[in-house]
Coordinates of C-alpha atoms in Angstrom, one line a residue:
M1 CA 108.2 90.2 87.8
K2 CA 111.6 90.8 86.3
A3 CA 115.0 89.1 87.0
G4 CA 116.2 90.5 90.3
F5 CA 113.2 90.7 92.6
P6 CA 112.4 94.0 94.3
R7 CA 113.0 94.3 98.0
S8 CA 109.4 94.2 98.9
W9 CA 109.1 90.5 97.9
V10 CA 109.1 87.7 100.4
A11 CA 112.0 85.3 100.2
G12 CA 112.4 81.6 100.9
L13 CA 109.2 79.6 100.5
S14 CA 109.7 75.9 100.7
L15 CA 107.2 74.0 98.6
F16 CA 106.9 70.2 98.2
L17 CA 105.3 68.6 95.2
G18 CA 105.0 65.0 94.1
L19 CA 106.8 62.2 95.8
V20 CA 110.2 63.9 96.0
L21 CA 110.5 66.2 99.0
L22 CA 112.9 68.9 98.0
A23 CA 113.2 72.4 99.5
V24 CA 112.2 75.0 97.0
V25 CA 111.2 78.7 97.2
V26 CA 108.2 80.5 95.8
W27 CA 108.1 84.2 95.6
V28 CA 104.9 85.7 96.8
A29 CA 104.2 89.4 96.6
A30 CA 103.8 91.0 99.9
G31 CA 102.1 93.9 98.2
D32 CA 103.4 97.1 96.7
E33 CA 102.9 98.9 100.1
P34 CA 102.5 97.7 103.6
Y35 CA 99.0 97.6 105.0
R36 CA 97.9 101.0 106.3
A37 CA 94.6 101.7 108.1
D38 CA 92.0 103.5 106.0
V39 CA 90.8 106.2 108.3
S40 CA 89.7 108.9 105.9
R41 CA 86.0 108.5 106.1
R42 CA 85.2 106.9 109.4
P43 CA 83.5 108.5 112.4
A44 CA 86.1 109.5 114.8
T45 CA 86.4 108.6 118.4
S46 CA 86.3 111.5 120.8
T47 CA 89.7 113.1 121.6
A48 CA 89.2 111.8 125.1
G49 CA 88.6 108.3 123.8
A50 CA 91.7 108.3 121.6
G51 CA 93.8 109.9 124.4
G52 CA 92.5 107.3 126.8
A53 CA 93.4 104.5 124.4
A54 CA 96.9 105.9 124.0
A55 CA 97.3 106.1 127.8
T56 CA 96.1 102.5 128.1
L57 CA 98.6 101.4 125.5
Q58 CA 101.4 103.0 127.4
Q59 CA 100.4 101.1 130.6
W60 CA 100.2 97.9 128.5
V61 CA 103.8 98.4 127.3
E62 CA 104.9 99.1 130.8
A63 CA 103.3 95.8 132.0
L64 CA 105.0 93.9 129.2
E65 CA 108.4 95.4 130.0
S66 CA 108.0 94.6 133.7
G67 CA 106.5 91.1 133.1
D68 CA 103.5 92.0 135.2
A69 CA 100.7 89.8 133.9
A70 CA 98.2 91.1 136.6
A71 CA 98.8 94.7 135.6
A72 CA 98.2 93.8 132.0
A73 CA 95.0 92.0 132.8
S74 CA 93.8 95.0 134.8
L75 CA 93.7 96.9 131.5
T76 CA 91.0 94.7 130.1
P77 CA 87.2 94.9 131.1
E78 CA 86.7 93.2 134.4
Q79 CA 83.9 91.1 133.1
D80 CA 85.9 89.9 130.0
A81 CA 87.9 86.9 131.3
Q82 CA 89.0 86.0 127.8
A83 CA 90.5 89.4 127.2
G84 CA 92.4 89.2 130.5
Q85 CA 93.7 85.8 129.7
G86 CA 94.8 87.0 126.3
V87 CA 96.9 89.8 127.6
E88 CA 98.4 87.7 130.3
A89 CA 99.5 85.2 127.6
I90 CA 101.2 88.1 125.8
V91 CA 103.1 89.0 128.9
R92 CA 104.4 85.5 129.2
N93 CA 105.3 85.4 125.6
V94 CA 107.3 88.6 125.8
R95 CA 109.2 87.2 128.8
A96 CA 109.9 83.9 127.1
L97 CA 111.2 85.5 123.9
G98 CA 113.2 88.2 125.7
L99 CA 111.6 91.1 123.9
V100 CA 113.0 94.5 124.4
D101 CA 112.6 98.0 122.8
L102 CA 108.8 97.6 123.0
S103 CA 106.6 100.5 122.0
A104 CA 103.0 101.0 120.9
R105 CA 101.8 104.2 119.4
Y106 CA 98.1 104.8 118.8
L107 CA 97.4 105.9 115.2
D108 CA 93.6 106.1 114.5
E109 CA 90.5 104.1 114.6
V110 CA 89.6 101.6 111.8
G111 CA 86.0 101.0 111.0
A112 CA 82.8 102.2 112.7
I113 CA 82.4 102.7 116.4
G114 CA 80.1 100.1 118.0
P115 CA 77.0 101.0 119.9
D116 CA 78.7 99.9 123.1
G117 CA 81.5 102.3 122.5
S118 CA 83.9 99.7 121.3
W119 CA 86.3 100.4 118.4
T120 CA 89.3 99.0 116.6
A121 CA 92.4 101.1 116.2
A122 CA 95.6 100.8 114.2
V123 CA 98.6 100.8 116.4
D124 CA 102.3 101.2 115.4
L125 CA 104.0 98.4 117.3
S126 CA 107.8 97.9 117.7
W127 CA 109.7 95.0 119.3
R128 CA 113.1 93.3 119.2
I129 CA 114.3 89.9 120.4
D130 CA 117.3 90.6 122.6
G131 CA 120.4 88.8 121.4
F132 CA 119.1 88.1 117.9
D133 CA 117.6 91.2 116.3
Q134 CA 119.9 94.1 115.5
E135 CA 117.0 96.5 114.9
P136 CA 113.4 96.5 116.2
A137 CA 110.7 95.1 114.0
Q138 CA 107.9 97.6 113.4
A139 CA 104.4 96.8 112.2
E140 CA 100.9 98.2 112.2
V141 CA 98.7 96.0 114.2
L142 CA 95.0 96.1 115.2
V143 CA 93.9 96.6 118.8
D144 CA 90.3 96.5 120.0
F145 CA 89.3 99.0 122.7
V146 CA 86.1 99.7 124.6
S147 CA 85.1 102.6 126.9
D148 CA 85.3 101.2 130.5
G149 CA 84.0 103.6 133.2
D150 CA 86.2 106.6 133.2
G151 CA 88.9 105.0 131.0
V152 CA 89.6 102.8 128.0
A153 CA 90.1 99.1 128.2
I154 CA 91.8 96.6 125.7
T155 CA 89.7 93.7 124.6
S156 CA 92.0 92.1 122.1
V157 CA 95.4 92.6 120.3
G158 CA 96.3 91.5 116.8
G159 CA 94.3 89.6 114.2
G160 CA 92.4 91.1 111.3
E161 CA 94.2 92.6 108.3
G162 CA 97.9 93.3 108.4
V163 CA 100.7 91.5 110.3
S164 CA 99.8 89.8 113.6
P165 CA 103.1 88.8 115.3
M166 CA 102.9 85.3 117.0
W167 CA 103.7 86.7 120.4
L168 CA 100.4 88.6 120.4
G169 CA 98.6 85.2 120.2
S170 CA 98.3 82.0 122.2
P171 CA 101.1 80.8 124.5
L172 CA 104.5 80.1 123.0
A173 CA 106.9 77.3 123.7
V174 CA 110.4 78.8 123.3
R175 CA 113.7 76.8 122.9
R176 CA 117.2 78.2 122.6
A177 CA 120.6 76.9 121.5
P178 CA 123.7 78.9 120.6
G179 CA 122.7 81.1 117.6
T180 CA 119.2 79.7 117.5
L181 CA 115.8 80.5 118.9
V182 CA 112.6 78.6 118.1
M183 CA 109.1 79.6 119.0
A184 CA 106.1 77.4 118.5
Q185 CA 102.3 77.6 119.1
G186 CA 99.6 75.1 119.3
A187 CA 98.7 72.0 121.4
D188 CA 102.0 70.3 120.5
R189 CA 104.1 73.4 120.8
A190 CA 106.7 71.9 123.2
R191 CA 107.5 69.0 120.9
A192 CA 107.5 71.3 117.8
A193 CA 109.9 73.7 119.4
R194 CA 112.3 70.8 120.4
D195 CA 112.2 69.2 117.0
Y196 CA 112.7 72.3 114.9
L197 CA 115.5 73.4 117.2
A198 CA 117.2 70.2 116.4
R199 CA 116.7 70.7 112.6
V200 CA 118.1 74.2 112.8
Q201 CA 121.1 73.0 114.7
R202 CA 121.7 70.3 112.0
A203 CA 121.3 72.9 109.3
I204 CA 123.9 75.3 110.7
P205 CA 126.9 73.1 109.9
V206 CA 125.4 72.3 106.5
V207 CA 125.4 76.0 105.7
R208 CA 128.8 76.8 107.3
R209 CA 130.5 74.1 105.2
V210 CA 129.9 76.3 102.2
L211 CA 129.7 79.7 104.0
P212 CA 132.3 79.3 106.8
Q213 CA 132.3 83.1 107.6
W214 CA 128.7 83.1 108.6
R215 CA 128.0 83.6 112.3
P216 CA 124.7 81.8 113.0
S217 CA 121.7 83.8 114.2
V218 CA 118.4 82.1 113.3
V219 CA 114.9 82.7 114.7
L220 CA 112.4 80.1 113.5
A221 CA 108.7 80.4 114.2
V222 CA 106.1 77.6 114.1
P223 CA 102.5 78.8 114.2
A224 CA 99.7 76.5 115.3
S225 CA 98.3 76.2 111.8
A226 CA 98.6 77.3 108.2
S227 CA 96.1 80.2 108.9
G228 CA 98.4 81.2 111.7
L229 CA 101.2 81.5 109.3
D230 CA 99.1 83.7 107.0
D231 CA 98.3 85.9 110.0
A232 CA 101.9 86.2 111.1
L233 CA 102.8 87.4 107.6
G234 CA 99.8 89.5 107.1
V235 CA 98.6 87.8 103.9
A236 CA 95.3 86.5 102.6
D237 CA 94.0 83.2 104.1
G238 CA 95.3 80.3 102.1
T239 CA 98.3 82.0 100.6
Y240 CA 100.7 79.5 102.2
D241 CA 98.6 76.4 102.4
A242 CA 100.9 74.4 100.1
I243 CA 104.1 75.9 101.5
A244 CA 106.4 74.1 103.9
A245 CA 108.4 77.2 105.1
V246 CA 109.2 80.8 104.2
T247 CA 111.9 83.2 105.2
A248 CA 110.6 86.7 105.6
S249 CA 110.9 89.8 107.7
A250 CA 109.3 89.6 111.2
D251 CA 107.2 92.7 110.5
G252 CA 106.1 92.1 106.9
S253 CA 108.4 94.9 105.5
G254 CA 111.0 94.6 102.9
R255 CA 113.4 97.1 104.5
T256 CA 117.0 96.4 104.9
G257 CA 117.8 95.6 108.6
A258 CA 114.4 94.3 109.5
P259 CA 114.6 91.2 111.7
V260 CA 114.3 88.0 109.7
R261 CA 112.4 84.8 110.6
V262 CA 112.0 81.4 109.2
F263 CA 108.2 80.8 109.3
V264 CA 107.1 77.1 109.2
N265 CA 103.7 75.8 107.9
P266 CA 103.1 73.0 110.4
E267 CA 100.4 71.4 108.2
V268 CA 102.9 70.8 105.4
S269 CA 106.2 70.4 107.3
G270 CA 104.5 68.2 109.8
R271 CA 104.0 65.6 107.1
L272 CA 107.7 65.5 106.1
R273 CA 110.2 63.1 107.5
G274 CA 113.9 62.4 107.2
A275 CA 115.9 64.1 104.5
G276 CA 112.9 66.0 103.1
A277 CA 112.2 67.6 106.5
Q278 CA 115.8 68.6 107.0
V279 CA 116.3 70.0 103.6
V280 CA 113.4 72.4 104.1
I281 CA 115.1 73.9 107.1
S282 CA 118.6 73.8 105.6
H283 CA 117.3 75.7 102.5
E284 CA 115.7 78.4 104.6
V285 CA 118.8 78.8 106.8
V286 CA 120.8 79.4 103.6
H287 CA 118.4 82.3 103.0
V288 CA 119.0 83.7 106.5
A289 CA 122.8 83.4 106.1
T290 CA 122.8 85.2 102.8
D291 CA 120.3 87.9 103.6
A292 CA 118.1 86.7 100.8
N293 CA 115.1 88.5 102.2
T294 CA 116.5 91.8 100.8
A295 CA 118.7 90.5 98.0
V296 CA 117.9 91.4 94.4
L297 CA 119.1 88.4 92.3
D298 CA 118.2 86.4 89.3
P299 CA 115.8 83.8 90.8
W300 CA 117.7 80.8 89.4
L301 CA 120.8 81.9 91.3
L302 CA 119.0 82.9 94.5
E303 CA 117.0 79.7 94.7
G304 CA 119.4 77.4 93.0
F305 CA 122.2 78.4 95.4
A306 CA 120.0 77.7 98.5
D307 CA 119.2 74.2 97.1
Y308 CA 122.8 73.6 96.2
V309 CA 123.9 74.2 99.8
A310 CA 120.9 72.3 101.3
L311 CA 121.4 69.3 99.0
R312 CA 125.2 69.3 98.9
D313 CA 125.7 66.4 101.4
V314 CA 122.4 64.7 100.9
D315 CA 122.9 61.2 99.5
L316 CA 120.1 61.0 96.9
P317 CA 120.6 60.0 93.2
L318 CA 120.0 62.5 90.4
D319 CA 116.9 60.6 89.2
I320 CA 115.3 61.6 92.5
T321 CA 116.6 65.1 93.0
A322 CA 116.0 66.1 89.4
A323 CA 113.0 63.9 88.7
R324 CA 110.6 66.8 87.9
A325 CA 113.2 68.6 85.7
A326 CA 113.7 65.4 83.7
A327 CA 110.0 65.0 83.3
S328 CA 109.7 68.6 82.1
V329 CA 112.5 68.0 79.5
R330 CA 110.8 64.9 78.2
R331 CA 107.5 66.7 77.9
N332 CA 108.6 70.1 76.7
G333 CA 112.2 69.8 75.5
V334 CA 115.3 71.6 76.8
P335 CA 114.5 75.2 77.7
D336 CA 116.4 78.0 75.8
H337 CA 116.9 80.1 79.0
L338 CA 117.5 79.7 82.6
P339 CA 114.5 79.7 84.9
G340 CA 113.2 83.2 85.3
T341 CA 110.2 85.3 85.9
A342 CA 107.6 83.1 84.3
E343 CA 108.9 79.8 85.7
F344 CA 109.0 81.1 89.2
D345 CA 105.6 82.7 89.2
P346 CA 103.5 81.1 91.9
S347 CA 100.8 80.2 89.3
A348 CA 103.4 78.4 87.1
G349 CA 102.4 74.8 86.1
D350 CA 105.5 73.0 87.4
L351 CA 107.2 75.1 90.0
Q352 CA 109.3 72.2 91.3
A353 CA 110.8 71.6 87.9
A354 CA 111.9 75.3 87.9
Y355 CA 113.7 74.8 91.2
E356 CA 115.4 71.6 90.2
M357 CA 116.6 73.4 87.0
A358 CA 117.8 76.3 89.0
W359 CA 119.7 73.9 91.3
L360 CA 121.3 72.2 88.2
A361 CA 122.4 75.6 87.0
C362 CA 124.3 76.2 90.2
V363 CA 125.7 72.7 90.0
E364 CA 127.0 73.6 86.6
V365 CA 128.6 76.8 87.9
A366 CA 130.3 74.8 90.7
A367 CA 131.5 72.1 88.2
R368 CA 133.1 74.8 86.0
A369 CA 134.4 77.3 88.6
G370 CA 134.5 75.2 91.8
E371 CA 132.3 75.6 94.8
D372 CA 134.3 78.7 95.8
G373 CA 133.5 80.1 92.4
L374 CA 129.8 79.5 92.9
V375 CA 130.0 81.3 96.2
T376 CA 131.8 84.2 94.5
V377 CA 129.2 84.5 91.8
Y378 CA 126.4 84.5 94.4
E379 CA 128.2 87.1 96.6
K380 CA 129.0 89.4 93.8
A381 CA 125.5 89.3 92.4
S382 CA 124.0 89.8 95.8
G383 CA 126.3 92.8 96.3
G384 CA 124.9 94.5 93.2
A385 CA 126.8 93.1 90.2
D386 CA 124.7 91.9 87.3
T387 CA 124.7 88.2 86.7
A388 CA 127.0 88.4 83.6
E389 CA 129.6 90.4 85.6
A390 CA 129.4 88.0 88.5
L391 CA 129.9 85.1 86.2
A392 CA 132.8 86.8 84.4
S393 CA 134.6 87.2 87.8
V394 CA 135.2 83.4 87.8
G395 CA 135.8 83.1 84.0
L396 CA 132.3 82.1 83.0
T397 CA 129.8 83.6 80.5
P398 CA 126.0 83.5 80.5
K399 CA 126.2 81.8 77.0
G400 CA 128.7 79.1 78.2
L401 CA 126.7 78.5 81.4
L402 CA 123.5 78.1 79.4
A403 CA 125.1 75.6 77.0
G404 CA 126.5 73.5 79.9
W405 CA 123.2 73.6 81.8
Q406 CA 121.3 72.5 78.7
R407 CA 123.7 69.5 78.2
R408 CA 123.0 68.5 81.8
L409 CA 119.2 68.6 81.1
E410 CA 119.6 66.6 78.0
A411 CA 121.5 63.9 80.0
L412 CA 118.5 63.6 82.3
E413 CA 116.2 62.2 79.6

C-alpha cells in the first residue's frame, strides 16, 4: 500500500485490542478486481436451460416487487420445502427494507452440472433501499437452479464465493428513525436492531457537532455471525473475526456512488459496553458522513480524523485513550514519521498503537489550527489536494506537524 489508498479498498474497520475499547480502522484489500464467475472451461447448460433460468429469474424479480411470497415459492421445486421457505423469507426482507430498482440478469453457469440436472449460475443482481440509496447496488451473486418438469426452478440464492447481500438470507428485523435504517439477522435480531438504532441515533449528533452540514443517511447491518459478515462482504472466512465494524459498499465494489453500509460483527461488538460500544458506531458514522469508502487519503488523516470526532466528547483520560501509543513509545522510541502504510497493514504488530498515534496527529492539527482547521485539512485532502497542500491551507507544514506530534508522544512516556 502507499499513502492514499486506492478506491477498491474497504474503509472503516473497527478493531478492539487490549483493555481499552477504542474505535479503529483496519484496511483490508477487497481484491484487485471484483469476483467474476470463471465460465471458460465448464460444460454449458442447454440454451433452453439457460433461457428457462433467465425466465424464472424474471418471475422471481416480479414476485419480489409485488411482495408475493407464494408466487416466489412456486418458483422452487415442490418437494423442496427449505427452498420455498428461503425465497419467502427473501420476499419479506425486500418488503421490510423497501427495496426498489430490483433486477436479476442471468450470466452463465459456474461449475459442473449435476447428474440431477442442477447447476449454479452467476447472476448480476441490482437493488436499492428506497429513501437511502441514491444509486442501485450491483453485485454478482450465485443462484442454484434445477430442471423441474418443463421449466427451471430455483433451489437457493446467495452464498458461495462473492458478495451475498443479507436480504438474500434469513429473516431480517428492520428498524427505522429519521436518517437511519438498521437491519439485523439472527435469533436476537429484534433486540440487535433496536440497540444499534439507538447507537446510530446517538452517533449522529456527535458527528454533526464537527460536521454540521452533513445530512444524516446511515444504513447499518448486523449479520447473525462473524461468518455472515464475511459473506455479506464477499471475503474469505475469518477475515473480520477480530473486527467490531466496517464501513464498506453494499455490493463489494469501490465505485463512487455505490450505496454504503456500516457492517457490524456481532461476535465482537456484542462484547462491548458503554463508551467502547458507542465509539465504534460513532467512528463508523464519521466514515459514512465523509464518504471515506471512496476517499484517497493518508491513513493517519482518514483514521485519525474519525477517531478525533468519535472521541471528542468522550470523558476518558489520555492514559486510557493513548495507552497503546505510550507503550509503543516506551518500547520503540518516538517514530520519525506519521503512521503510514506499514503501520496500518492488517498484519502489523500493534495496530491499535497506530490508530492512537493517528488520532494524536489530528489532535495536534486541531490544537494548532483549531477544529475548523482540522476539518478544512480533511476536506481539502479528501477533495484531491495532497496532504502538504491541505496543511498549508491552514498555515501548517508537514515538518511542523511532525515535530509537534513527536512532542506529544514524548509527553506520554
